[in-house]
mmCIF file of C-alpha atoms in Angstrom:
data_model
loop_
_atom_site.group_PDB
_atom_site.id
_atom_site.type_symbol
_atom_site.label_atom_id
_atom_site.label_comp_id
_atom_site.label_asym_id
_atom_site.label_seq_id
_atom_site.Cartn_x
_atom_site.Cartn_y
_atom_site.Cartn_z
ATOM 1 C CA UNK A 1 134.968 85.505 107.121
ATOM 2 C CA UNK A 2 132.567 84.069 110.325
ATOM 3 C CA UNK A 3 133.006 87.641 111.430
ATOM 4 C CA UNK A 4 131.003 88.916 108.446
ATOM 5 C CA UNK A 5 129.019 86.453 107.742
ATOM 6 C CA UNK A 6 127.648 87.074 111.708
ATOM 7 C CA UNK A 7 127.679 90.633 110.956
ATOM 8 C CA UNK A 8 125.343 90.162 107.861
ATOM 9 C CA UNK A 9 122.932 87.534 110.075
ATOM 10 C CA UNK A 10 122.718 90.574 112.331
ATOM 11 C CA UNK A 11 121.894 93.037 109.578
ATOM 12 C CA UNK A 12 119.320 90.994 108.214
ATOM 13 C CA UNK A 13 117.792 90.643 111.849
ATOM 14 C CA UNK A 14 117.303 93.818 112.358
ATOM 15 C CA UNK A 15 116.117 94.538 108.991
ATOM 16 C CA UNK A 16 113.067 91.866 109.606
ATOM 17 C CA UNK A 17 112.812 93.588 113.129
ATOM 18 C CA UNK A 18 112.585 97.331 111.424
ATOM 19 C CA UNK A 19 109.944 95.746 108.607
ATOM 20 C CA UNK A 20 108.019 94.440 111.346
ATOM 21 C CA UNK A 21 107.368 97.798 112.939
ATOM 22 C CA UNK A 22 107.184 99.990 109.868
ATOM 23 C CA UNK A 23 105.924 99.976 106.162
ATOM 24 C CA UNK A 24 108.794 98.934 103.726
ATOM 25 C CA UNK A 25 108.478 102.307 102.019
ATOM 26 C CA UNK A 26 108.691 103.931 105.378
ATOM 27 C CA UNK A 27 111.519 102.396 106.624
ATOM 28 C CA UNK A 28 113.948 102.474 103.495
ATOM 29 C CA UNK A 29 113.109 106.477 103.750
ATOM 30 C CA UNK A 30 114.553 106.370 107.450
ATOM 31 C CA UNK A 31 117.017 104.411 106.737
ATOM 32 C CA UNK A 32 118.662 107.113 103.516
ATOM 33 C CA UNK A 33 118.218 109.743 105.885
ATOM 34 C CA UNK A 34 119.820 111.365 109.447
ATOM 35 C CA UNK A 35 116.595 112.691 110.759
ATOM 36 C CA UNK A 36 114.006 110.034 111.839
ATOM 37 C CA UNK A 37 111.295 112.655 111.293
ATOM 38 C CA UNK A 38 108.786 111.387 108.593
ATOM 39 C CA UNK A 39 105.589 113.195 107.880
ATOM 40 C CA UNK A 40 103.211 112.596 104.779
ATOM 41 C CA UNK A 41 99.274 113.751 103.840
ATOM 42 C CA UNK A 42 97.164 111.904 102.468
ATOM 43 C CA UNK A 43 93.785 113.134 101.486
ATOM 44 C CA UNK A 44 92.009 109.632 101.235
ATOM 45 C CA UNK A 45 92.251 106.784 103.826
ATOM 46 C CA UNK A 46 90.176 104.800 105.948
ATOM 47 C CA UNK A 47 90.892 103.786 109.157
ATOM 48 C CA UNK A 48 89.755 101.205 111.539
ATOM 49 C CA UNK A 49 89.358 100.723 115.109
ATOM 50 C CA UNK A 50 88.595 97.360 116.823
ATOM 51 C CA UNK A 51 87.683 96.930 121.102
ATOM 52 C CA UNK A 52 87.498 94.245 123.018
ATOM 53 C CA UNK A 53 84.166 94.383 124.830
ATOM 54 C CA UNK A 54 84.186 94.533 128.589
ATOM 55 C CA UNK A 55 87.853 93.612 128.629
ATOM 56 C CA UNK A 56 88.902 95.882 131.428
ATOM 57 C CA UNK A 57 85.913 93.941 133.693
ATOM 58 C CA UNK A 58 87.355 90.771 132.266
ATOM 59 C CA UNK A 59 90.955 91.165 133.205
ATOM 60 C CA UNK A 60 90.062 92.276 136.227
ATOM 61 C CA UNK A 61 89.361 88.364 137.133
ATOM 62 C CA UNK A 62 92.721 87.129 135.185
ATOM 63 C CA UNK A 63 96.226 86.642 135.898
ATOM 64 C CA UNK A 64 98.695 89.042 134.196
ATOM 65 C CA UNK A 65 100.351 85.829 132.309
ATOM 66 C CA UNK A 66 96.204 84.884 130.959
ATOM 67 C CA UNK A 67 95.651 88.574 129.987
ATOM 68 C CA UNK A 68 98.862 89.067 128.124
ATOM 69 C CA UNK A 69 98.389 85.626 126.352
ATOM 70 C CA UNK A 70 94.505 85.949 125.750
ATOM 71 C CA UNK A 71 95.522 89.485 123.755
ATOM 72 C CA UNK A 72 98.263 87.693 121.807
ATOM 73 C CA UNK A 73 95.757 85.494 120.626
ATOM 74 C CA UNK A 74 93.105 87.546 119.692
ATOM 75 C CA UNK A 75 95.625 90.206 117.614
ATOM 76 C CA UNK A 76 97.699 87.414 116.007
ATOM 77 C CA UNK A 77 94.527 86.865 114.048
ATOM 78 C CA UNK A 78 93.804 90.052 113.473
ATOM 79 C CA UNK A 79 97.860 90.197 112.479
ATOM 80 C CA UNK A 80 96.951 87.500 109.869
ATOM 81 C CA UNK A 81 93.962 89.084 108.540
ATOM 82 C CA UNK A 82 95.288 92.215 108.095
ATOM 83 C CA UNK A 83 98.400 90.699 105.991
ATOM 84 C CA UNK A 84 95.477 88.995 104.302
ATOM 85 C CA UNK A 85 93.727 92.067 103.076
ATOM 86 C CA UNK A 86 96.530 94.128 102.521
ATOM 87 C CA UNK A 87 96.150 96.352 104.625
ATOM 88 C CA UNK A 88 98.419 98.296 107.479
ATOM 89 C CA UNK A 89 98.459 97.752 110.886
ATOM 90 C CA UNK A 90 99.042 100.681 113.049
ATOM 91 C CA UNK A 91 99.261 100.012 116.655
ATOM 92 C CA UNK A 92 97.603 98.343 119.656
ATOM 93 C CA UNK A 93 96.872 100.266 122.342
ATOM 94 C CA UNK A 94 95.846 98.767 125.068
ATOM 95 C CA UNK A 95 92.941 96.261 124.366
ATOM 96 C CA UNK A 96 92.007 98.435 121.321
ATOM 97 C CA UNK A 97 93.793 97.282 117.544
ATOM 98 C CA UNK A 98 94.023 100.229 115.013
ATOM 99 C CA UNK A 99 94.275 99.632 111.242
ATOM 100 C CA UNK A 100 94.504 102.312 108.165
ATOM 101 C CA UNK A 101 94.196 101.429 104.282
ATOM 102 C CA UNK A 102 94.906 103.627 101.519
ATOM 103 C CA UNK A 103 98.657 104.349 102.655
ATOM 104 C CA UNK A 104 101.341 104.287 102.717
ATOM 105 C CA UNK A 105 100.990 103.888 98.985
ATOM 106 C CA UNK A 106 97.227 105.281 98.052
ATOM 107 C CA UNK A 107 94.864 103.281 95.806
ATOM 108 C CA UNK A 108 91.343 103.829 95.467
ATOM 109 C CA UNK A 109 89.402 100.365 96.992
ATOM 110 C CA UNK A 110 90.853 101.164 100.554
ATOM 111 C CA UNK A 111 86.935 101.068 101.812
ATOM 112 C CA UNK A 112 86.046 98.324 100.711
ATOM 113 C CA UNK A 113 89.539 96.571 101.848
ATOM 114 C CA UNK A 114 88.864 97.763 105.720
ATOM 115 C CA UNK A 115 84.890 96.518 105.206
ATOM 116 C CA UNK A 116 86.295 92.967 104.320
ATOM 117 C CA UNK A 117 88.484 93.217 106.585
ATOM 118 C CA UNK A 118 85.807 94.247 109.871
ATOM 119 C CA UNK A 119 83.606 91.105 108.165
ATOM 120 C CA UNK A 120 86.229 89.273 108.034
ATOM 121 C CA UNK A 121 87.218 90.074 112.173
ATOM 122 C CA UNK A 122 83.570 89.303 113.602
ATOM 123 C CA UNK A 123 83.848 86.168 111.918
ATOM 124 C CA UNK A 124 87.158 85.236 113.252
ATOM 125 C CA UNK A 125 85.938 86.118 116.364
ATOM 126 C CA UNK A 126 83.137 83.550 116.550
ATOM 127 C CA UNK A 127 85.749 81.226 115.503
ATOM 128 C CA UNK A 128 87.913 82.108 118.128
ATOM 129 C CA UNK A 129 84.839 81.766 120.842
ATOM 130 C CA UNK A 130 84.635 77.859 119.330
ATOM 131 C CA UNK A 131 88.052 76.960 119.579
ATOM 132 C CA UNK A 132 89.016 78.506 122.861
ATOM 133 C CA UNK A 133 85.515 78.423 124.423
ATOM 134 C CA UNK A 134 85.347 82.201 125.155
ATOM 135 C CA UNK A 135 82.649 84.752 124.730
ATOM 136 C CA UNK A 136 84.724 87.358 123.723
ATOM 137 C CA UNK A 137 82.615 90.320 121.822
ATOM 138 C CA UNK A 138 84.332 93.371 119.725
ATOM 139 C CA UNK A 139 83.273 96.469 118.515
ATOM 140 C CA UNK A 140 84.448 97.997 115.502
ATOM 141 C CA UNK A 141 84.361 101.787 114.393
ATOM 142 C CA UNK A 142 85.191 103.226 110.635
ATOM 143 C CA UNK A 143 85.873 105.980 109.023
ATOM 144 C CA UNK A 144 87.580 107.828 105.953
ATOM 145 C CA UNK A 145 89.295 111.079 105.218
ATOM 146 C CA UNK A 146 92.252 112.755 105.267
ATOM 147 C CA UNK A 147 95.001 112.328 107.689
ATOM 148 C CA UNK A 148 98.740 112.934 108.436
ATOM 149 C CA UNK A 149 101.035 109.881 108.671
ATOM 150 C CA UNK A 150 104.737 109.802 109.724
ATOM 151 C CA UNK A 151 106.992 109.145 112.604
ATOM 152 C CA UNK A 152 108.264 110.757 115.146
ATOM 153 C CA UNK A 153 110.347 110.753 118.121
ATOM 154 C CA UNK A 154 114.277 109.049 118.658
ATOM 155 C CA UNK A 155 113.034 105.939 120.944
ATOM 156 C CA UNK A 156 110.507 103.651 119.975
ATOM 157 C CA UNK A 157 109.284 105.715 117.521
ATOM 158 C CA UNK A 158 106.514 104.143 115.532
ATOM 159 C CA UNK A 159 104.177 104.900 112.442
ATOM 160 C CA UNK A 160 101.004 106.882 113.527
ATOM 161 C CA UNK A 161 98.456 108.547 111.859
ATOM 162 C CA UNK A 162 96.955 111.994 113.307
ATOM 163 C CA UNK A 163 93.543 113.967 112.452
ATOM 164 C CA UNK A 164 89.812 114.522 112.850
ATOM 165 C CA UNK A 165 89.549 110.981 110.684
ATOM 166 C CA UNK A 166 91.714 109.144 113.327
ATOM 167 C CA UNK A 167 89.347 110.556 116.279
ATOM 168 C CA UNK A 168 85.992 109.999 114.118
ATOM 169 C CA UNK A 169 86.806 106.636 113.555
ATOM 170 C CA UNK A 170 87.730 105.819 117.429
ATOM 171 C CA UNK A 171 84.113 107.367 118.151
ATOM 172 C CA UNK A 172 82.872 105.266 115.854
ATOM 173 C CA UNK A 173 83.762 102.604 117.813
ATOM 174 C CA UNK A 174 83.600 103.483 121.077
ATOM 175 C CA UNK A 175 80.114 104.608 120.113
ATOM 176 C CA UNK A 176 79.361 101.602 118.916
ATOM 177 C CA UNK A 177 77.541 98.333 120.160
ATOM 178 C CA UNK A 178 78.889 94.855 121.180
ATOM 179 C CA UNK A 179 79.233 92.412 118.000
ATOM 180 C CA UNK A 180 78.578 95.371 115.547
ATOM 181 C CA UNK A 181 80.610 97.189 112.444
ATOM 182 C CA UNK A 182 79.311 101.563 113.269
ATOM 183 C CA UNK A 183 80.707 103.133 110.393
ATOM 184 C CA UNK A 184 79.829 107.154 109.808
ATOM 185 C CA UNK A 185 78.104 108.424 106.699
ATOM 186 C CA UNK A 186 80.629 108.797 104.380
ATOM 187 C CA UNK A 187 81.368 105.597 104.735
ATOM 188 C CA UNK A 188 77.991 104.327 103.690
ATOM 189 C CA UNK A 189 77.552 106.470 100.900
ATOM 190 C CA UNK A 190 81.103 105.266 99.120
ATOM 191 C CA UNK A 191 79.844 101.129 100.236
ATOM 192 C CA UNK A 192 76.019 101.272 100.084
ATOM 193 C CA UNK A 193 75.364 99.838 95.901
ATOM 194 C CA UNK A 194 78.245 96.854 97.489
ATOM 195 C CA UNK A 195 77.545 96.599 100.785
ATOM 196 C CA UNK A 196 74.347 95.537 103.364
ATOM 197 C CA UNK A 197 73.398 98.003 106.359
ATOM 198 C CA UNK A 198 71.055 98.689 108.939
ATOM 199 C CA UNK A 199 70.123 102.191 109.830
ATOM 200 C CA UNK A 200 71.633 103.211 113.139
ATOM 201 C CA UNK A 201 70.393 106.547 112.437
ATOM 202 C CA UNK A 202 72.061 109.871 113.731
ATOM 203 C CA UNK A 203 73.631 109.528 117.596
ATOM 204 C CA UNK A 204 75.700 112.066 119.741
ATOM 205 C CA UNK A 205 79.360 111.426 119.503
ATOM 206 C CA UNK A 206 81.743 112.932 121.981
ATOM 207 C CA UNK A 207 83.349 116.172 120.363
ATOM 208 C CA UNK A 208 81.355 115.691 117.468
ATOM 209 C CA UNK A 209 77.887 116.374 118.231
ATOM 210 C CA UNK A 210 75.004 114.424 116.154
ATOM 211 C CA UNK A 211 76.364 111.982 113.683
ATOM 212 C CA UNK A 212 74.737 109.740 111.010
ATOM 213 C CA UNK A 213 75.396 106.575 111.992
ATOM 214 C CA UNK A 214 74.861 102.634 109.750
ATOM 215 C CA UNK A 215 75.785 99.168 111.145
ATOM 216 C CA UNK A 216 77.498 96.821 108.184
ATOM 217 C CA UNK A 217 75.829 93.583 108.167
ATOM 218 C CA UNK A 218 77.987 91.985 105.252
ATOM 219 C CA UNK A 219 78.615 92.408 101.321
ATOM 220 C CA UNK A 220 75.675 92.221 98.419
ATOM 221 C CA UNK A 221 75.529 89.494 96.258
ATOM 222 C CA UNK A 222 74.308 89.908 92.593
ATOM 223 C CA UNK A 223 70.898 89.091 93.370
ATOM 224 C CA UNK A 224 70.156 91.401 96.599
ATOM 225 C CA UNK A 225 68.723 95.120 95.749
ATOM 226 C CA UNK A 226 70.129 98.284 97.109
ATOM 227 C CA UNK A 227 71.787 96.527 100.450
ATOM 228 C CA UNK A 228 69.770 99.123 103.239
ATOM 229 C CA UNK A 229 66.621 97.710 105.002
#
């Protein structure tokens, strides 16, 4: 009887462990089948990308144990905002944090859940400056489109997303400027009657060429008019 009950601890353990790394949906599919292969379109989503601003300067000047503690900080709140909004985290990579909405179950508000969410990160930030006494600075980059989701692989496989939305949205940010939201046209045009911007106007984007380009300042209220300076 300790035998099993053990056994069952264990199961549940891993099953919080597989949850943790993969949408519900996602995992329950690998876990009914032999091949951990997974591979989905979906035509609307909007993805995220968030960067630490001069980071690789800044660790350059900190121990290994303040780098790796510093990040843990800064992405646990992100962690909490994104269970906050709903929304799915995707992977870290490096300094950078990568979020999609609109999957792995589609709805239609998935813009406007990854522009509350980017408000809702430069805000945290400043909060985290207060508390901690950094000057830490992000830039964030979005997009929306199509893209193909699944996972791959037989060790430390993951969920990724792949596509031109995935790359637009990482030049959106990397493109972008210190303490400001770049999102691309399409964007803007679903978000502008909600939303406030500012007029980047068009820029060069690596393997893009010329892009329309807005900076999201925050959300309307009622009594504002069409939200663009």
């Amino acid at each position: 009887f300790k035998g099993k009950r053990e056994l069952q601890a264990e199961q549940q353990k891993s099953e919080r462990l597989l949850l943790n790394i993969l949408p519900s949906s996602i995992a329950e599919r690998l876990k009914q089948q032999d091949s951990t292969v997974v591979a989905d379109d979906f035509s609307k989503v909007t993805v995220l990308f968030a960067d630490i601003v001069g980071f690789t300067e800044m660790s350059a000047r900190m121990s290994s144990t303040e780098l790796v503690e510093l990040l843990n900080k800064v992405f646990s709140v992100f962690d909490t905002l994104v269970a906050t909004h709903n929304v799915e985290k995707i992977k870290t990579i490096g300094d950078a944090y990568m979020v999609v909405a609109g999957l792995p179950t589609p709805h239609s508000n998935h813009v406007e859940q990854i522009a509350d969410l980017a408000l809702d990160m430069l805000q945290s930030i400043c909060h985290f400056n207060e508390q901690n006494s950094y000057d830490l600075s992000i830039r964030i980059g979005i997009h929306t489109g199509p893209v193909i989701a699944g996972v791959i692989g037989i060790k430390k496989f993951a969920y990724d997303l792949w596509g031109d939305t995935v790359n637009t949205a990482s030049r959106m940010e990397s493109h972008g400027i210190a303490g400001q939201i770049q999102i691309s046209d399409n964007v803007h045009e679903i978000l502008k009657e909600k939303y406030i911007f500012i007029e980047r106007g068009p820029i060069q984007v690596k393997g893009k060429g010329e892009m329309m380009t807005y900076l999201l300042q925050g959300k309307q209220t009622k009594d504002k008019g069409n939200g663009s300076p």
